[in-house]
Amino acid sequence: MGKRNMAGASPAMRRYQSARSNLLLVLIFGAVNMVMASVGSYTYFVFSDYGAYLLALIGRELYELSGNIVYLLICLGGAVLVLLPILLSWIFSKKHRGWLVVALVMLLVDTGLVVYDALSGEMINFLVDILFHIWLVASMILGISSGKQAMAEQEEPSAPAPRAVEDVEFRDASIVVQPNTPSLGMPQEERKFRVLLSTQHGGDTIEVRRSYGLTELVVNGKLYAQREGVMEGAYTLSARVSGKLIEAKQLPGGLLTIEVDGVLVDEKLRLI
C-alpha cells in the first residue's frame, strides 16, 4: 500500500480524487452554460465543456433566425449527448479507472475544438479557455497514471479492529496502540439540523451534520467531533472509533469526503 501523507490519503489517491472532482465541475458548469445559452444569455463559465455550450448557442441562434424551436431542441439534445459520456465517466470512475480514459478522450476533443475556434477568430479571447483545458487534460493524465494504485487502496480490505488497550500483551515497547476517541455524548436531536453526507462502512453509520454555526461528526448515533463557525470553509473532523480513523473533510471547491483509515468511502460535491 502506498505511503500516506499527513492528511490521510496517499498522493495517488489524492490525484485520482482531484481528477474526478474536476470532471464533476466540468459537467456541472457545462450544463449551466448550456442552459444559459439556450435562453439567450452570453454568460459563460470557463470551467466547462465548450462543445456542449457551442451546440446550445448554435441552437439558440437558429431559433432566433427561423422562429422554429425544433432547431433549438435538436441542438440541446446534441449538447446533452456531449455531456453524457462525462457524466458516465464521473459515475463509474469511482470503481473503474478506465472511465477516466474515456473522459480524457472527450476533453482532448473539446480542447481541439477550442483551439480550432481560437485560430479562426481572436486568439486572445480564447486564451483562458485554452489554458484551462490544458490544465484539465493534465489533471486527467495524472489521475489515470495514479488510478491503479488508488483502486488498489480503495479495494484493500479494512484491517480488523485492534483489541482494547488493556487486552494487548506488550512484548515490544515500540508497539503503540492508538486509543479510541471518547464520545462527546449524544447529539442534540431537538436542534434543527441537516445531514450533509451519510454513509455505511464496516458496520458503522457515519454522518456529517450541519446546524446553524455548528458542524458535527456523528458515528453510530454518537457525537465524536464538532466545529463551530457560521462560515464553514475547509476543515477536517476526525475521530478514532473501534480502532479505525474516521475523517470528514470539506475540501476547497466544495467537495465533502468521508475517509476511513485514509481510504475514501464516500463523497459529495456541495454547491451550498
Short mmCIF file of C-alpha atoms in Angstrom, two decimals:
data_model
loop_
_atom_site.label_atom_id
_atom_site.label_comp_id
_atom_site.label_asym_id
_atom_site.label_seq_id
_atom_site.Cartn_x
_atom_site.Cartn_y
_atom_site.Cartn_z
CA MET A 1 0.00 0.00 0.00
CA GLY A 2 1.23 3.46 -0.92
CA LYS A 3 2.69 5.73 1.69
CA ARG A 4 0.08 8.08 3.12
CA ASN A 5 0.63 11.79 3.66
CA MET A 6 -0.25 13.78 6.74
CA ALA A 7 -3.85 14.32 5.64
CA GLY A 8 -4.51 10.57 5.46
CA ALA A 9 -4.89 9.64 1.80
CA SER A 10 -1.90 8.70 -0.32
CA PRO A 11 -0.68 11.06 -3.09
CA ALA A 12 -2.04 8.64 -5.70
CA MET A 13 -5.50 8.64 -4.13
CA ARG A 14 -5.49 12.45 -3.91
CA ARG A 15 -4.55 12.84 -7.58
CA TYR A 16 -7.29 10.40 -8.56
CA GLN A 17 -9.89 12.15 -6.40
CA SER A 18 -8.85 15.52 -7.81
CA ALA A 19 -9.32 14.29 -11.40
CA ARG A 20 -12.83 13.03 -10.59
CA SER A 21 -13.75 16.25 -8.79
CA ASN A 22 -12.59 18.35 -11.75
CA LEU A 23 -14.65 16.14 -14.05
CA LEU A 24 -17.77 16.77 -11.97
CA LEU A 25 -17.21 20.53 -12.04
CA VAL A 26 -16.85 20.43 -15.84
CA LEU A 27 -20.16 18.57 -16.02
CA ILE A 28 -21.99 20.99 -13.70
CA PHE A 29 -20.73 24.19 -15.31
CA GLY A 30 -21.17 22.67 -18.77
CA ALA A 31 -24.86 22.09 -18.00
CA VAL A 32 -25.18 25.65 -16.62
CA ASN A 33 -23.59 27.10 -19.76
CA MET A 34 -25.88 25.01 -21.95
CA VAL A 35 -28.99 26.34 -20.19
CA MET A 36 -27.73 29.93 -20.24
CA ALA A 37 -27.01 29.77 -23.97
CA SER A 38 -30.41 28.22 -24.72
CA VAL A 39 -32.25 31.17 -23.13
CA GLY A 40 -30.18 33.75 -24.98
CA SER A 41 -27.64 34.65 -22.31
CA TYR A 42 -23.99 35.03 -23.30
CA THR A 43 -22.71 34.37 -19.78
CA TYR A 44 -20.04 31.68 -19.99
CA PHE A 45 -18.19 29.75 -17.27
CA VAL A 46 -14.72 28.70 -18.42
CA PHE A 47 -14.65 25.60 -16.17
CA SER A 48 -16.91 23.65 -18.55
CA ASP A 49 -17.33 21.67 -21.75
CA TYR A 50 -17.01 24.01 -24.73
CA GLY A 51 -18.68 21.71 -27.27
CA ALA A 52 -21.95 21.45 -25.33
CA TYR A 53 -22.06 25.23 -24.94
CA LEU A 54 -21.37 25.78 -28.64
CA LEU A 55 -24.20 23.44 -29.69
CA ALA A 56 -26.66 25.21 -27.39
CA LEU A 57 -25.51 28.58 -28.73
CA ILE A 58 -25.98 27.47 -32.34
CA GLY A 59 -29.44 26.13 -31.50
CA ARG A 60 -30.44 29.47 -29.96
CA GLU A 61 -29.22 31.44 -32.96
CA LEU A 62 -31.07 29.15 -35.39
CA TYR A 63 -34.22 29.54 -33.31
CA GLU A 64 -33.95 33.34 -33.34
CA LEU A 65 -33.37 33.39 -37.10
CA SER A 66 -36.14 30.94 -38.05
CA GLY A 67 -38.59 31.14 -35.17
CA ASN A 68 -38.68 27.30 -35.19
CA ILE A 69 -37.95 25.87 -31.75
CA VAL A 70 -37.18 22.45 -33.25
CA TYR A 71 -33.68 23.65 -34.15
CA LEU A 72 -33.07 24.65 -30.54
CA LEU A 73 -34.35 21.32 -29.20
CA ILE A 74 -32.20 19.32 -31.63
CA CYS A 75 -29.06 21.22 -30.68
CA LEU A 76 -29.84 20.92 -26.96
CA GLY A 77 -30.23 17.16 -27.45
CA GLY A 78 -26.81 17.10 -29.06
CA ALA A 79 -25.35 19.08 -26.16
CA VAL A 80 -26.80 16.58 -23.67
CA LEU A 81 -25.22 13.72 -25.66
CA VAL A 82 -21.87 15.52 -25.44
CA LEU A 83 -22.14 15.80 -21.65
CA LEU A 84 -23.44 12.24 -21.17
CA PRO A 85 -20.04 10.46 -21.51
CA ILE A 86 -18.58 12.90 -18.97
CA LEU A 87 -21.39 12.07 -16.55
CA LEU A 88 -20.88 8.33 -17.04
CA SER A 89 -17.12 8.73 -16.65
CA TRP A 90 -17.55 10.52 -13.33
CA ILE A 91 -20.04 7.94 -12.02
CA PHE A 92 -18.18 4.77 -12.99
CA SER A 93 -14.62 6.04 -12.45
CA LYS A 94 -15.24 5.73 -8.70
CA LYS A 95 -14.54 1.99 -9.06
CA HIS A 96 -13.20 1.61 -12.62
CA ARG A 97 -10.22 3.77 -13.56
CA GLY A 98 -10.68 3.05 -17.28
CA TRP A 99 -13.52 5.55 -17.37
CA LEU A 100 -11.04 8.38 -16.81
CA VAL A 101 -9.52 7.41 -20.17
CA VAL A 102 -12.95 7.97 -21.76
CA ALA A 103 -13.11 11.36 -20.08
CA LEU A 104 -9.60 12.22 -21.29
CA VAL A 105 -10.55 11.44 -24.90
CA MET A 106 -13.65 13.64 -24.64
CA LEU A 107 -11.64 16.51 -23.15
CA LEU A 108 -8.94 16.23 -25.81
CA VAL A 109 -11.61 16.53 -28.50
CA ASP A 110 -13.11 19.51 -26.66
CA THR A 111 -9.66 21.12 -26.38
CA GLY A 112 -9.16 20.68 -30.11
CA LEU A 113 -12.48 22.43 -30.72
CA VAL A 114 -11.45 25.38 -28.55
CA VAL A 115 -8.09 25.67 -30.36
CA TYR A 116 -9.83 25.49 -33.76
CA ASP A 117 -12.20 28.34 -32.86
CA ALA A 118 -9.31 30.31 -31.40
CA LEU A 119 -7.34 30.02 -34.65
CA SER A 120 -10.43 31.01 -36.61
CA GLY A 121 -11.10 34.11 -34.50
CA GLU A 122 -9.26 36.24 -31.98
CA MET A 123 -6.80 34.08 -30.04
CA ILE A 124 -6.76 36.41 -27.04
CA ASN A 125 -10.46 35.76 -26.38
CA PHE A 126 -9.80 32.04 -26.02
CA LEU A 127 -6.53 32.19 -24.07
CA VAL A 128 -8.04 31.49 -20.63
CA ASP A 129 -10.20 28.69 -22.06
CA ILE A 130 -7.18 27.06 -23.72
CA LEU A 131 -5.09 27.27 -20.53
CA PHE A 132 -7.96 25.75 -18.53
CA HIS A 133 -8.32 22.86 -20.97
CA ILE A 134 -4.57 22.17 -20.87
CA TRP A 135 -4.67 22.12 -17.05
CA LEU A 136 -7.74 19.85 -17.10
CA VAL A 137 -6.13 17.38 -19.52
CA ALA A 138 -3.02 17.28 -17.31
CA SER A 139 -5.25 16.57 -14.30
CA MET A 140 -6.87 13.63 -16.13
CA ILE A 141 -3.48 12.22 -17.14
CA LEU A 142 -2.25 12.39 -13.53
CA GLY A 143 -5.46 10.73 -12.37
CA ILE A 144 -5.11 7.93 -14.91
CA SER A 145 -1.45 7.34 -14.01
CA SER A 146 -2.42 7.11 -10.32
CA GLY A 147 -5.54 5.04 -10.92
CA LYS A 148 -4.04 1.58 -10.46
CA GLN A 149 -2.60 2.38 -7.03
CA ALA A 150 -5.71 4.34 -5.98
CA MET A 151 -8.02 1.45 -6.91
CA ALA A 152 -5.78 -1.00 -5.04
CA GLU A 153 -6.01 1.16 -1.90
CA GLN A 154 -9.76 1.54 -2.25
CA GLU A 155 -10.35 -2.20 -2.61
CA GLU A 156 -7.97 -3.14 0.19
CA PRO A 157 -9.97 -4.80 3.00
CA SER A 158 -10.17 -2.94 6.27
CA ALA A 159 -7.81 -4.20 8.94
CA PRO A 160 -9.53 -5.90 11.89
CA ALA A 161 -10.12 -3.61 14.83
CA PRO A 162 -7.36 -3.91 17.42
CA ARG A 163 -8.20 -5.23 20.86
CA ALA A 164 -8.71 -2.80 23.69
CA VAL A 165 -5.52 -1.46 25.20
CA GLU A 166 -5.94 -3.47 28.36
CA ASP A 167 -6.13 -6.74 26.36
CA VAL A 168 -2.89 -6.21 24.45
CA GLU A 169 0.14 -8.13 25.62
CA PHE A 170 3.07 -5.79 25.16
CA ARG A 171 6.05 -7.85 24.04
CA ASP A 172 7.74 -4.94 22.29
CA ALA A 173 8.00 -1.49 23.80
CA SER A 174 7.91 0.03 20.27
CA ILE A 175 4.29 -1.08 19.75
CA VAL A 176 1.92 1.86 20.16
CA VAL A 177 -1.85 1.34 20.17
CA GLN A 178 -3.84 4.45 19.33
CA PRO A 179 -6.69 4.88 21.80
CA ASN A 180 -10.25 5.41 20.63
CA THR A 181 -11.65 8.94 20.71
CA PRO A 182 -14.03 9.40 23.63
CA SER A 183 -17.59 10.21 22.63
CA LEU A 184 -18.86 13.72 23.31
CA GLY A 185 -22.25 12.23 24.10
CA MET A 186 -25.44 12.16 22.09
CA PRO A 187 -26.07 14.96 19.56
CA GLN A 188 -28.87 17.33 20.48
CA GLU A 189 -31.66 15.88 18.37
CA GLU A 190 -34.06 18.70 19.27
CA ARG A 191 -31.80 21.17 17.42
CA LYS A 192 -32.74 21.56 13.77
CA PHE A 193 -30.01 20.13 11.53
CA ARG A 194 -29.43 18.67 8.08
CA VAL A 195 -27.29 15.69 7.13
CA LEU A 196 -24.60 16.83 4.69
CA LEU A 197 -23.30 13.32 3.98
CA SER A 198 -24.15 9.89 5.37
CA THR A 199 -22.58 6.51 4.62
CA GLN A 200 -22.32 2.93 5.90
CA HIS A 201 -18.89 1.35 6.27
CA GLY A 202 -17.75 -1.76 8.14
CA GLY A 203 -20.97 -1.89 10.14
CA ASP A 204 -20.69 1.77 11.19
CA THR A 205 -23.08 4.59 10.27
CA ILE A 206 -21.11 7.79 9.66
CA GLU A 207 -22.81 11.16 9.31
CA VAL A 208 -21.71 14.75 8.84
CA ARG A 209 -24.37 17.07 10.22
CA ARG A 210 -24.77 20.82 9.94
CA SER A 211 -26.89 23.17 12.04
CA TYR A 212 -26.55 26.92 12.32
CA GLY A 213 -22.97 27.67 13.33
CA LEU A 214 -22.07 24.03 14.06
CA THR A 215 -20.74 21.08 12.04
CA GLU A 216 -20.67 17.63 13.69
CA LEU A 217 -19.19 14.19 13.04
CA VAL A 218 -21.64 11.53 14.28
CA VAL A 219 -20.79 7.81 14.30
CA ASN A 220 -23.42 5.23 15.21
CA GLY A 221 -25.61 7.97 16.66
CA LYS A 222 -22.90 9.37 18.95
CA LEU A 223 -21.12 12.69 18.63
CA TYR A 224 -17.32 12.46 18.28
CA ALA A 225 -16.14 15.78 16.83
CA GLN A 226 -17.59 19.19 16.12
CA ARG A 227 -16.58 22.51 14.65
CA GLU A 228 -18.14 25.88 15.38
CA GLY A 229 -18.44 28.70 12.89
CA VAL A 230 -21.10 30.33 10.76
CA MET A 231 -18.76 30.26 7.76
CA GLU A 232 -17.58 26.73 7.06
CA GLY A 233 -14.55 26.97 4.77
CA ALA A 234 -12.21 23.96 4.52
CA TYR A 235 -11.97 21.71 7.57
CA THR A 236 -11.34 18.17 8.84
CA LEU A 237 -13.34 16.43 11.57
CA SER A 238 -11.71 13.23 12.77
CA ALA A 239 -12.20 10.53 15.40
CA ARG A 240 -10.87 7.05 16.07
CA VAL A 241 -13.76 4.62 16.62
CA SER A 242 -13.26 0.87 17.11
CA GLY A 243 -9.65 1.31 16.11
CA LYS A 244 -10.49 2.97 12.77
CA LEU A 245 -9.61 6.57 11.92
CA ILE A 246 -12.71 8.27 10.54
CA GLU A 247 -12.26 11.66 8.84
CA ALA A 248 -14.80 14.02 7.33
CA LYS A 249 -13.11 16.61 5.10
CA GLN A 250 -14.58 19.70 3.49
CA LEU A 251 -12.14 20.47 0.69
CA PRO A 252 -11.67 23.76 -1.20
CA GLY A 253 -14.10 23.80 -4.12
CA GLY A 254 -17.00 22.31 -2.15
CA LEU A 255 -16.15 18.57 -2.16
CA LEU A 256 -17.09 16.83 1.10
CA THR A 257 -15.48 13.42 1.68
CA ILE A 258 -15.56 10.66 4.29
CA GLU A 259 -12.41 8.56 4.67
CA VAL A 260 -11.77 5.55 6.88
CA ASP A 261 -8.12 4.81 7.62
CA GLY A 262 -7.17 7.12 4.74
CA VAL A 263 -9.38 5.35 2.16
CA LEU A 264 -12.20 7.29 0.51
CA VAL A 265 -15.58 5.65 1.22
CA ASP A 266 -17.99 8.40 0.14
CA GLU A 267 -18.05 11.91 -1.30
CA LYS A 268 -20.43 14.68 -2.26
CA LEU A 269 -20.00 17.97 -4.07
CA ARG A 270 -21.71 20.68 -2.08
CA LEU A 271 -22.99 23.65 -4.04
CA ILE A 272 -24.48 25.30 -0.92
#
